[in-house]
mmCIF file of C-alpha atoms in Angstrom:
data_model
loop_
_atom_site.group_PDB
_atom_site.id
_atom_site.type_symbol
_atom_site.label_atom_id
_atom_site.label_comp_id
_atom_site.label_asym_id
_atom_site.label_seq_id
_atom_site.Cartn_x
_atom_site.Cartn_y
_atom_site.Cartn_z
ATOM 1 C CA UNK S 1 -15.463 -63.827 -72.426
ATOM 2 C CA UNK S 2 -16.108 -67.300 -70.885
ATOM 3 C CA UNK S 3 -13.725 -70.089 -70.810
ATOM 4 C CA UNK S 4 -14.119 -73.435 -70.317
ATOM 5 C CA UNK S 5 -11.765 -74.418 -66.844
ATOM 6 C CA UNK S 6 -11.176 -77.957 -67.506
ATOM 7 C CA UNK S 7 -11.406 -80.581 -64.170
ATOM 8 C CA UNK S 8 -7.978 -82.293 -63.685
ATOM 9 C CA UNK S 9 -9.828 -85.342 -64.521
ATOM 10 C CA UNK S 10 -11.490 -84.403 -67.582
ATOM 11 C CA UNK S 11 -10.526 -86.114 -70.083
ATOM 12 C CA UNK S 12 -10.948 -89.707 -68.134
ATOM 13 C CA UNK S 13 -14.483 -88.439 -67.369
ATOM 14 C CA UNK S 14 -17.020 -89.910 -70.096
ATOM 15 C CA UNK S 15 -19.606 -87.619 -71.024
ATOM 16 C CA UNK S 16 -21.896 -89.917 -72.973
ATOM 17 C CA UNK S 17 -25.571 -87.589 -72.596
ATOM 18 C CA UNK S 18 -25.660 -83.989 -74.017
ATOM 19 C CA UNK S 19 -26.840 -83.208 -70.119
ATOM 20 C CA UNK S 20 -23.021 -84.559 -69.103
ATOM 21 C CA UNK S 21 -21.386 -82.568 -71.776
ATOM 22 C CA UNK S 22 -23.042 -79.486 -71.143
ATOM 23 C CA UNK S 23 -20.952 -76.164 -69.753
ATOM 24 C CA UNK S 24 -22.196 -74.900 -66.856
ATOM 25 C CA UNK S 25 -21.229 -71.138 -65.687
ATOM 26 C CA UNK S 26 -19.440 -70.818 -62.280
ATOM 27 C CA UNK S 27 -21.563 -69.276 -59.396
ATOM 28 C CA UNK S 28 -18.675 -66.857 -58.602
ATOM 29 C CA UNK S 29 -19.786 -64.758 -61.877
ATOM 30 C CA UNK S 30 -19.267 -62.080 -62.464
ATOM 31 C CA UNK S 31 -15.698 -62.204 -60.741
ATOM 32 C CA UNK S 32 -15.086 -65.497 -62.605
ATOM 33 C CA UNK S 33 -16.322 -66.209 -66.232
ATOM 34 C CA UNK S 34 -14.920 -69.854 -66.194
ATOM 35 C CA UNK S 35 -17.196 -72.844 -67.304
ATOM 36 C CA UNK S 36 -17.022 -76.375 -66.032
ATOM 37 C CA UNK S 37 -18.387 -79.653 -67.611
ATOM 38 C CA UNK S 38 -21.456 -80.624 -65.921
ATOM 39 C CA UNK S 39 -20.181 -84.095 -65.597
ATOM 40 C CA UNK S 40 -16.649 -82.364 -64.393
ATOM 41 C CA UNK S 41 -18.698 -81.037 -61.785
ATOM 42 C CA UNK S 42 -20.804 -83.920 -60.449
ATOM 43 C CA UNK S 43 -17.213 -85.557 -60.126
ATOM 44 C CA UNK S 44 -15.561 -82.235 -57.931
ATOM 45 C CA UNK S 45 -18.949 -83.040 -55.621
ATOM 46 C CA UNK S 46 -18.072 -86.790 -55.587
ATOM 47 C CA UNK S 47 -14.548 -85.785 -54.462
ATOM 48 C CA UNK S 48 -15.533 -83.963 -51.582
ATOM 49 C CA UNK S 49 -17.476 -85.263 -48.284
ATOM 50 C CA UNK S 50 -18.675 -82.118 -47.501
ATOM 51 C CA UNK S 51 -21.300 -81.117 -50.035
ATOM 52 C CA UNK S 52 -24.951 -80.924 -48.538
ATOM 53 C CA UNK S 53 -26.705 -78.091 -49.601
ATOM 54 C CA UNK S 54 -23.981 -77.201 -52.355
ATOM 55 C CA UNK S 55 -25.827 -76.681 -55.284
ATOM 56 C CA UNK S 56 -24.002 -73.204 -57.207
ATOM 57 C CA UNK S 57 -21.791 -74.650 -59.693
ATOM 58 C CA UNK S 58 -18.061 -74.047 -58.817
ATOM 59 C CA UNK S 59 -15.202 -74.155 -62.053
ATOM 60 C CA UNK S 60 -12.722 -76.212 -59.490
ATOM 61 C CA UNK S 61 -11.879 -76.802 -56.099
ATOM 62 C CA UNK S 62 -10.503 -73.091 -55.187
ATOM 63 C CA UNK S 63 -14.429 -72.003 -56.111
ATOM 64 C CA UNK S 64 -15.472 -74.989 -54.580
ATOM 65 C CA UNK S 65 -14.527 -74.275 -50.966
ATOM 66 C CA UNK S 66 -15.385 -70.765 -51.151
ATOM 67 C CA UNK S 67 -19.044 -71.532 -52.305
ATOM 68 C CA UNK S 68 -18.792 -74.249 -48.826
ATOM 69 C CA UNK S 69 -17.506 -71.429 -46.928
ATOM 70 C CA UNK S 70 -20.043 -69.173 -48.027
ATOM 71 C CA UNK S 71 -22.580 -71.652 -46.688
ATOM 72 C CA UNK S 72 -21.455 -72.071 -43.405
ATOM 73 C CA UNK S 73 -20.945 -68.426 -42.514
ATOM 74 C CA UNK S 74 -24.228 -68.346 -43.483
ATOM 75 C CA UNK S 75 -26.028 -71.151 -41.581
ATOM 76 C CA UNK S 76 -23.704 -70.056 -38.186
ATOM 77 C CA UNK S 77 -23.504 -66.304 -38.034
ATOM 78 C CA UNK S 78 -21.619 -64.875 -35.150
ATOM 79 C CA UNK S 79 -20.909 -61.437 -34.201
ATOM 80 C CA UNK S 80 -17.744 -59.679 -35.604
ATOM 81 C CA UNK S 81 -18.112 -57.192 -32.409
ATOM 82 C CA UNK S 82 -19.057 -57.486 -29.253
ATOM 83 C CA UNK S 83 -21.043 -54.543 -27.864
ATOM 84 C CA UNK S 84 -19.077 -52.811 -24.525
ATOM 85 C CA UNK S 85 -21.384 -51.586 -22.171
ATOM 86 C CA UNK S 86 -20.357 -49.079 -19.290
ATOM 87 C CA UNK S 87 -20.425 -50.107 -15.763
ATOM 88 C CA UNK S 88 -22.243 -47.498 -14.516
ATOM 89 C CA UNK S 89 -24.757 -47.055 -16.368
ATOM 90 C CA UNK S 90 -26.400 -50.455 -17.407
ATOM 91 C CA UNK S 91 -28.914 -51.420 -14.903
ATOM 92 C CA UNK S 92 -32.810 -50.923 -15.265
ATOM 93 C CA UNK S 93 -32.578 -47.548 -12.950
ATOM 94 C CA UNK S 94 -29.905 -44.904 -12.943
ATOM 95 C CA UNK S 95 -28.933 -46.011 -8.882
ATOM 96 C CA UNK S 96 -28.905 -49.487 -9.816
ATOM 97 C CA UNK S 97 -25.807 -50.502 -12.234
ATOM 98 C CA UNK S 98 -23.299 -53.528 -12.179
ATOM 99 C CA UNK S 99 -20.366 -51.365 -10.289
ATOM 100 C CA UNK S 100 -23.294 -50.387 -7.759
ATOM 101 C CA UNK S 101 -24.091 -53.496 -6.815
ATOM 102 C CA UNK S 102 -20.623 -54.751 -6.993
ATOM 103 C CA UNK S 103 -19.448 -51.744 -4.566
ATOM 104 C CA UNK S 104 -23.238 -52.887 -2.256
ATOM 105 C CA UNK S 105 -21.521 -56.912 -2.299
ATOM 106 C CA UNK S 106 -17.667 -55.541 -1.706
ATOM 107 C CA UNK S 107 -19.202 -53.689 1.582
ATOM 108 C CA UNK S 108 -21.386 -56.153 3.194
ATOM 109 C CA UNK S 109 -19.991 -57.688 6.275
ATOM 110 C CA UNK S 110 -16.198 -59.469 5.422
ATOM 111 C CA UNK S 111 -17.456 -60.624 2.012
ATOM 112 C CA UNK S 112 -14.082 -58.085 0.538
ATOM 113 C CA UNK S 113 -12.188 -59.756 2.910
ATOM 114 C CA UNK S 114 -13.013 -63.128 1.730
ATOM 115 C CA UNK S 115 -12.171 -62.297 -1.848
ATOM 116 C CA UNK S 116 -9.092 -60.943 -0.982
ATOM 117 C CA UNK S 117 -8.419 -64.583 1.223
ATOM 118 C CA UNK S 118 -9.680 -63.926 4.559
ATOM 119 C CA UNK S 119 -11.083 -66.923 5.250
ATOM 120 C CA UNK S 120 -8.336 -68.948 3.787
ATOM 121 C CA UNK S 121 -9.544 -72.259 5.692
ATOM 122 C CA UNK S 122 -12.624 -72.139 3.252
ATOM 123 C CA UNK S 123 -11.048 -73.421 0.160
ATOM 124 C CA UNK S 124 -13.037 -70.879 -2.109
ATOM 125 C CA UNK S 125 -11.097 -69.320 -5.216
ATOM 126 C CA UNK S 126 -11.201 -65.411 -6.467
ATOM 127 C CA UNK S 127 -12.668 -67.196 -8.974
ATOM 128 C CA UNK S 128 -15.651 -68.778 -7.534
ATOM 129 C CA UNK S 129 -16.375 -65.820 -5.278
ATOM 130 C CA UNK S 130 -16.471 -64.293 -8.389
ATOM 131 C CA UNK S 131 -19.276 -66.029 -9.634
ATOM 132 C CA UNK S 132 -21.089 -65.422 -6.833
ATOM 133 C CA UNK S 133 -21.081 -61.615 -7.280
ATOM 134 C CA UNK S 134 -22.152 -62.800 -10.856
ATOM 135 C CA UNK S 135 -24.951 -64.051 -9.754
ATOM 136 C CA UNK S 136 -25.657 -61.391 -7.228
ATOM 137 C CA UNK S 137 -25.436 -58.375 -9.828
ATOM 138 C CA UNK S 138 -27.856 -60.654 -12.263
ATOM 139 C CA UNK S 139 -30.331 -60.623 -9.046
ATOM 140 C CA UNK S 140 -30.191 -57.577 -8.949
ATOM 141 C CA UNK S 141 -32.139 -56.806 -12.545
ATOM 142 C CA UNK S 142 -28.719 -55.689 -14.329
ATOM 143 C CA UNK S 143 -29.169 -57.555 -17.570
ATOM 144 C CA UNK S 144 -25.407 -57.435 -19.055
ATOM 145 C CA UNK S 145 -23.891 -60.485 -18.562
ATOM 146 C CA UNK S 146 -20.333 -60.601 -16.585
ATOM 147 C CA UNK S 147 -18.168 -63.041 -16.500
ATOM 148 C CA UNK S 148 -16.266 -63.418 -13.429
ATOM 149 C CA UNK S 149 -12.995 -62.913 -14.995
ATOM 150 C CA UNK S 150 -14.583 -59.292 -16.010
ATOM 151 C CA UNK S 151 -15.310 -59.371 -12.065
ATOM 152 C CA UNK S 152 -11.854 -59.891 -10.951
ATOM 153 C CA UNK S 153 -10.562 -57.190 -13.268
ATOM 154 C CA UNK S 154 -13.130 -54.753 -12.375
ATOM 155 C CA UNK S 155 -12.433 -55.168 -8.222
ATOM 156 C CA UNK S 156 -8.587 -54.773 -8.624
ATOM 157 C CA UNK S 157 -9.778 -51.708 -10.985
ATOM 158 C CA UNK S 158 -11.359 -49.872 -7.797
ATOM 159 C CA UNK S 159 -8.490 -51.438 -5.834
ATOM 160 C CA UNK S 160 -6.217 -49.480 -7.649
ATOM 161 C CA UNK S 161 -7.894 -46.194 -8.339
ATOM 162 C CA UNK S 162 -8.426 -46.156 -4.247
ATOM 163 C CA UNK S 163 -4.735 -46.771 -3.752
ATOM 164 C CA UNK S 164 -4.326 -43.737 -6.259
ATOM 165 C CA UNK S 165 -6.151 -41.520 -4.027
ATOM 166 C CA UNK S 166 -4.931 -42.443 -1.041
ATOM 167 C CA UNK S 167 -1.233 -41.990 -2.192
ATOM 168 C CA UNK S 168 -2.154 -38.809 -3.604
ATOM 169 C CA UNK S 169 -3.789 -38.110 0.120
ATOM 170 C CA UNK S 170 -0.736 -39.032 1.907
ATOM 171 C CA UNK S 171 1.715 -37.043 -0.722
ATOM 172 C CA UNK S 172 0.301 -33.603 -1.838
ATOM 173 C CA UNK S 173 -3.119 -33.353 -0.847
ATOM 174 C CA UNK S 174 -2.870 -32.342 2.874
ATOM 175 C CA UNK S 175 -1.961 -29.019 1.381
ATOM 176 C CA UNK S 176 -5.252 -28.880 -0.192
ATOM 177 C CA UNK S 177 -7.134 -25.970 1.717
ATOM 178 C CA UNK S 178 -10.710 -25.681 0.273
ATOM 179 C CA UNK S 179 -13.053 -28.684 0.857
ATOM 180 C CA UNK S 180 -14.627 -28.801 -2.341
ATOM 181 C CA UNK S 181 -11.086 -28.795 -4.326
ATOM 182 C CA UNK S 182 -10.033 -31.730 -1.783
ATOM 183 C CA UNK S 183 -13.340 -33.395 -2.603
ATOM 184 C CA UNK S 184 -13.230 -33.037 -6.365
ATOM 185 C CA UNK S 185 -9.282 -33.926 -6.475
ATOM 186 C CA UNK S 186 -10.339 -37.117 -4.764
ATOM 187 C CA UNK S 187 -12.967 -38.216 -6.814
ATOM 188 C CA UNK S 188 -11.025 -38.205 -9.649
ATOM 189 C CA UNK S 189 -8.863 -40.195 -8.881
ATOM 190 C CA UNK S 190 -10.858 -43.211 -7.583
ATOM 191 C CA UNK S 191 -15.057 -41.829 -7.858
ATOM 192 C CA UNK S 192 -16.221 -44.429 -5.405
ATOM 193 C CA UNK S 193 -13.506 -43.154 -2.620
ATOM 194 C CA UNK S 194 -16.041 -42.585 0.324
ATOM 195 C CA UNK S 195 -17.938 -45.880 -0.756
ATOM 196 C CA UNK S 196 -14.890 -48.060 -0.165
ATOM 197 C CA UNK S 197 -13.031 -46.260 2.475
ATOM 198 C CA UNK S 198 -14.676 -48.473 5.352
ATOM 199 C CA UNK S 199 -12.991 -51.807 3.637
ATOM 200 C CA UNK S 200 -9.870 -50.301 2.463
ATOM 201 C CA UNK S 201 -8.197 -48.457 4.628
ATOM 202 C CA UNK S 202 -6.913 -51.515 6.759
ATOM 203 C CA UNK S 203 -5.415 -52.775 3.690
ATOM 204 C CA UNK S 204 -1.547 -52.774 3.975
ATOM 205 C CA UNK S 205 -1.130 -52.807 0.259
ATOM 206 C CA UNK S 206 -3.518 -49.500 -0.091
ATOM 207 C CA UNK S 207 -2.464 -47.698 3.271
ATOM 208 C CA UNK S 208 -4.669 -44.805 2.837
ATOM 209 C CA UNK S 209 -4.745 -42.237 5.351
ATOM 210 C CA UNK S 210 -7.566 -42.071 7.638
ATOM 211 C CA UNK S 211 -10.121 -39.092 7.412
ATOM 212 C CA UNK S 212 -11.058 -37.447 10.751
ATOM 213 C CA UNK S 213 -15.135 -37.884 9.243
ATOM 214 C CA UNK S 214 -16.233 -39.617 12.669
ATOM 215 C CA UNK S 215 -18.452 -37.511 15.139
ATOM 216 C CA UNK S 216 -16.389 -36.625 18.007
ATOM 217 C CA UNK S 217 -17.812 -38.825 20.939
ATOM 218 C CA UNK S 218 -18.366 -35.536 24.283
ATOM 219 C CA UNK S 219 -17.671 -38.373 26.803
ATOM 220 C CA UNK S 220 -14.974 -40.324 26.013
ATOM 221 C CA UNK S 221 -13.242 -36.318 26.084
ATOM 222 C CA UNK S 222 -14.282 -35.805 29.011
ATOM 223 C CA UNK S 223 -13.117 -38.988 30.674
ATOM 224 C CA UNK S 224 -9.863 -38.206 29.024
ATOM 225 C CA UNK S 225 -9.146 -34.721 29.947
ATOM 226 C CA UNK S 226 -10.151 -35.528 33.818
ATOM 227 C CA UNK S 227 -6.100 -37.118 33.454
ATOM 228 C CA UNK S 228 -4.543 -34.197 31.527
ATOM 229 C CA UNK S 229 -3.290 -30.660 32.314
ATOM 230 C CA UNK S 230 -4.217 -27.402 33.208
ATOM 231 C CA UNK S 231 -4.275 -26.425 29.403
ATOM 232 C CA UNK S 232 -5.995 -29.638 28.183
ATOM 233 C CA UNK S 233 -8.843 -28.731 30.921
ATOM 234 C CA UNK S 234 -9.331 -25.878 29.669
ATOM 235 C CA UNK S 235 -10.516 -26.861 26.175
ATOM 236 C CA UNK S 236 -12.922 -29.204 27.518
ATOM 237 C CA UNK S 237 -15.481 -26.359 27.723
ATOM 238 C CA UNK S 238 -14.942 -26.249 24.396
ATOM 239 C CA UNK S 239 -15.066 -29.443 23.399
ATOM 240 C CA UNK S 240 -18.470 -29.992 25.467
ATOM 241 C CA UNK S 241 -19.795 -26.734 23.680
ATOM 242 C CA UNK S 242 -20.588 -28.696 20.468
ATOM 243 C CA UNK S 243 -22.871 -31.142 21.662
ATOM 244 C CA UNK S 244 -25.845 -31.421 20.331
ATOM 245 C CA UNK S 245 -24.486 -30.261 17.237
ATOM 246 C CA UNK S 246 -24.765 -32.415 14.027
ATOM 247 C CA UNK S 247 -22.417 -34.788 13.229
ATOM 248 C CA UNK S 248 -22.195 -34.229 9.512
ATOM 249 C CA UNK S 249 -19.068 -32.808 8.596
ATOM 250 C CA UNK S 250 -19.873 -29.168 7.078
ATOM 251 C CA UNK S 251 -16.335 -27.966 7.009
ATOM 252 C CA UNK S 252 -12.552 -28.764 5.317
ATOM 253 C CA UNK S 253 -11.480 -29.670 9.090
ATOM 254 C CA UNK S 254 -14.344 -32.574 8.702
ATOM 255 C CA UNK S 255 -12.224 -33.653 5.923
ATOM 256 C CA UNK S 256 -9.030 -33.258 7.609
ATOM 257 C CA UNK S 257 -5.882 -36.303 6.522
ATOM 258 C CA UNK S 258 -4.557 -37.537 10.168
ATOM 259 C CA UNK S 259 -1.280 -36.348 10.018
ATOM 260 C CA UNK S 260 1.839 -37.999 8.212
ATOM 261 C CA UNK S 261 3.562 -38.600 11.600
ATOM 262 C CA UNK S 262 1.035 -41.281 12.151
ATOM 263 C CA UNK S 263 1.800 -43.242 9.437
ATOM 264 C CA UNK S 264 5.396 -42.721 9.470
ATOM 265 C CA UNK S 265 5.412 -44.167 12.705
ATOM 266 C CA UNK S 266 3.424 -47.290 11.559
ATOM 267 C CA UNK S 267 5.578 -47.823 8.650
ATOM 268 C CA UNK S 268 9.099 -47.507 11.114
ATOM 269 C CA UNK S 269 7.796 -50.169 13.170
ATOM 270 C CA UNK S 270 6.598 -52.549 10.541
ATOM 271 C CA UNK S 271 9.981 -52.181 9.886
ATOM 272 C CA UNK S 272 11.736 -52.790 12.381
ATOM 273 C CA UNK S 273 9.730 -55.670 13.000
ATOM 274 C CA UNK S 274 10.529 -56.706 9.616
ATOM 275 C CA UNK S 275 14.599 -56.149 10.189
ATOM 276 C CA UNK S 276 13.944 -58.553 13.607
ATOM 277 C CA UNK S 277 12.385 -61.163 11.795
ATOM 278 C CA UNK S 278 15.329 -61.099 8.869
ATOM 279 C CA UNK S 279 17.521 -61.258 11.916
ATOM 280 C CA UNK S 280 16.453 -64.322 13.817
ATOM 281 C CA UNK S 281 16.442 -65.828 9.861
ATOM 282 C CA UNK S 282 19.641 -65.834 9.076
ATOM 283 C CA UNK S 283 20.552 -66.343 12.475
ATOM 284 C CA UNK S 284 19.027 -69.618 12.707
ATOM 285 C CA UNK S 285 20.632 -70.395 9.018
ATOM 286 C CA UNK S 286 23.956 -69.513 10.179
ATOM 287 C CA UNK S 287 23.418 -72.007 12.752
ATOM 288 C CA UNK S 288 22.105 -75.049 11.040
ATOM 289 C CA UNK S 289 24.951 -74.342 8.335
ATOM 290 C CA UNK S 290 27.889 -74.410 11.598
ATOM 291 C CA UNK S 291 26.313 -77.451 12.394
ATOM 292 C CA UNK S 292 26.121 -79.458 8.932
ATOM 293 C CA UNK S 293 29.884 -78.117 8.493
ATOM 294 C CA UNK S 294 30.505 -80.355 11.774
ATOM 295 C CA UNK S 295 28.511 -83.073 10.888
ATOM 296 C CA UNK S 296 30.467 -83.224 7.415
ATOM 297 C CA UNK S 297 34.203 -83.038 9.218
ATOM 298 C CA UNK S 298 33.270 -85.859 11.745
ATOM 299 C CA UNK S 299 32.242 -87.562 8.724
ATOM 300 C CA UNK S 300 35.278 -87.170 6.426
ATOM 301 C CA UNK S 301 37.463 -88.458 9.590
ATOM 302 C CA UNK S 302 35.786 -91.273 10.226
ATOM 303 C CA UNK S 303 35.887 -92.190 6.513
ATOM 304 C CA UNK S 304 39.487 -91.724 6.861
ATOM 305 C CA UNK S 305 40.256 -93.904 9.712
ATOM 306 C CA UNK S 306 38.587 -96.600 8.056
ATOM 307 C CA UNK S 307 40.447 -96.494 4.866
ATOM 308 C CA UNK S 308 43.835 -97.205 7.282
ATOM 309 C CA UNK S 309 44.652 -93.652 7.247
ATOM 310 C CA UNK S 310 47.329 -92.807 10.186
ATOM 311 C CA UNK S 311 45.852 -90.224 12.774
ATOM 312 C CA UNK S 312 48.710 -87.875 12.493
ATOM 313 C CA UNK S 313 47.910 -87.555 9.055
ATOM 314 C CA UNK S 314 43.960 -86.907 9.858
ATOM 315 C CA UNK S 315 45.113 -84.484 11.997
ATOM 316 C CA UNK S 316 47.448 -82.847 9.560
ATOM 317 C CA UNK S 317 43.990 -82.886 6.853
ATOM 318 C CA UNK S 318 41.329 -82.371 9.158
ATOM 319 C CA UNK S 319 42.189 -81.217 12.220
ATOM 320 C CA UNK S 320 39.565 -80.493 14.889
ATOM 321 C CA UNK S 321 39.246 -77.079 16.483
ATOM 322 C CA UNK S 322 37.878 -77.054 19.521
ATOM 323 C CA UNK S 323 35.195 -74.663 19.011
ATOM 324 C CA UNK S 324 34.022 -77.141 16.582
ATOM 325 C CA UNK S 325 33.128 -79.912 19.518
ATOM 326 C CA UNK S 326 31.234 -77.352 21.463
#
């Protein structure tokens, strides 16, 4: 049953005209059966600065704001999702997506290296090279918009997933026999493996191990073996036997991880160089630290002498060594 939901400033409203006394129901019916006073109402309006285009009756000020509510959501509606759209698979042809032309912008010329601050003289940001690949996928008729923080996030994606494969590479999968199997395995761990290997695998914070994929180059074997043994001389029949031959790898030794030792040996000598550097550091801080401990002595004795302290009892304080003077 209807009630009548009296404004807080009913009774000092005069309602004078049948039109001002009259009940009106609230718009929020059927969840609220409360009347207001249409003069009680005119008054809630007059209260409020933000009432264009209210014109549902509201029983107080709690009603009130929801009806205003209501009528903004309604003149500005906005998405309550945003649609996520895959990276491979949202350009206008199947070979033409935003990671494909991402991976087609990360592998021309030193534009990688730039990102990752190779050409730290330029002033340019991730951030602004980012916008450039922006722009670059857009060219490229990919109609999802990026941002270039989604561009940043997707590069250190691949970044990772590469360094995953190439760990996995250098830990378990030299064991791998069967091509395929080494293949697959790799994939799966970072899918655009091959497509990056070119401007990755000089990275120090990916050091992937290199695949023997090159074409083996007759001359620069034969120049080589002219200097070696008996036994290296005699495998350079061999090794002149496959030219001609196509330089597509067709087998698991195409595929072939350069062995461990190789890296190992990198790694000991960035090392050591490291060790030699940490060295000479600390070296050089022992040094200035002797010489400040000096400076301060002299200091404190002079200070000494001029407050009338006797010599003997300088000595006796802060007495000199004479490794200290050298």
């Amino acid at each position: 049953m209807a009630s009548l939901r009296k404004w807080k400033w009913c009774e000092k409203i005069v309602k004078e005209t049948p039109d001002a006394a009259a009940l009106v129901q609230c718009s929020n019916s059927p969840k609220c059966g409360d009347r207001i006073h249409q003069a009680c109402f005119l008054d809630l309006l007059s209260k409020n600065d933000e009432t264009e285009g209210v014109c549902a009756a509201a029983c107080g000020k709690r009603r009130f704001n929801a009806v205003l509510k209501a009528l903004k959501a309604a003149d500005n509606p906005v998405s309550t999702s945003k649609k996520r759209v895959a990276w491979h698979n949202d350009g206008p042809t199947p070979s033409i997506s935003s990671v494909s032309c991402l991976i087609d912008w990360m592998t021309t010329s030193s534009k990688h290296s730039r990102y990752r601050g190779g050409d730290a003289q330029s002033g340019e940001t991730k951030s602004t090279i980012a916008g450039e690949v922006v722009r670059f996928i857009s060219s490229c008729g990919v109609t999802t918009y990026r941002t270039a923080k989604d561009i940043q996030s997707k590069i250190s994606s691949l970044e990772q997933s590469f360094k995953t494969a190439a760990d996995w590479l250098g830990a378990t999968g030299q064991g791998v026999q069967d091509e395929k199997c080494l293949r697959d395995a790799i994939l799966s761990r970072c899918p655009y493996y091959y497509d990056l290997y070119d401007i990755m695998n000089d990275r120090g914070s990916t050091t992937p191990l290199m695949l023997n994929t090159d074409a083996i180059d007759v001359s620069e074997e034969s120049s080589t073996d002219d200097d070696s043994d008996d036994g290296s001389t005699s495998n350079e029949g061999d090794v002149s036997s496959i030219e001609g031959v196509t330089t597509e790898p067709t087998g698991i030794n195409s595929d072939a991880v350069v062995p461990r030792e190789n890296a190992s040996a990198i790694e000991t000598q960035a090392r050591i160089a490291e060790s030699t550097a940490r060295k000479h550091h600390f070296e050089a801080q022992a040094e200035s630290c002797e010489l400040q401990r000096k400076v301060a002595l002299l200091r404190e004795r002079h200070k000494l002498r001029q407050e009338g302290v006797p010599p003997h009892e300088i000595e006796a304080l802060l007495p000199i060594r004479i490794p200290d003077l050298e």
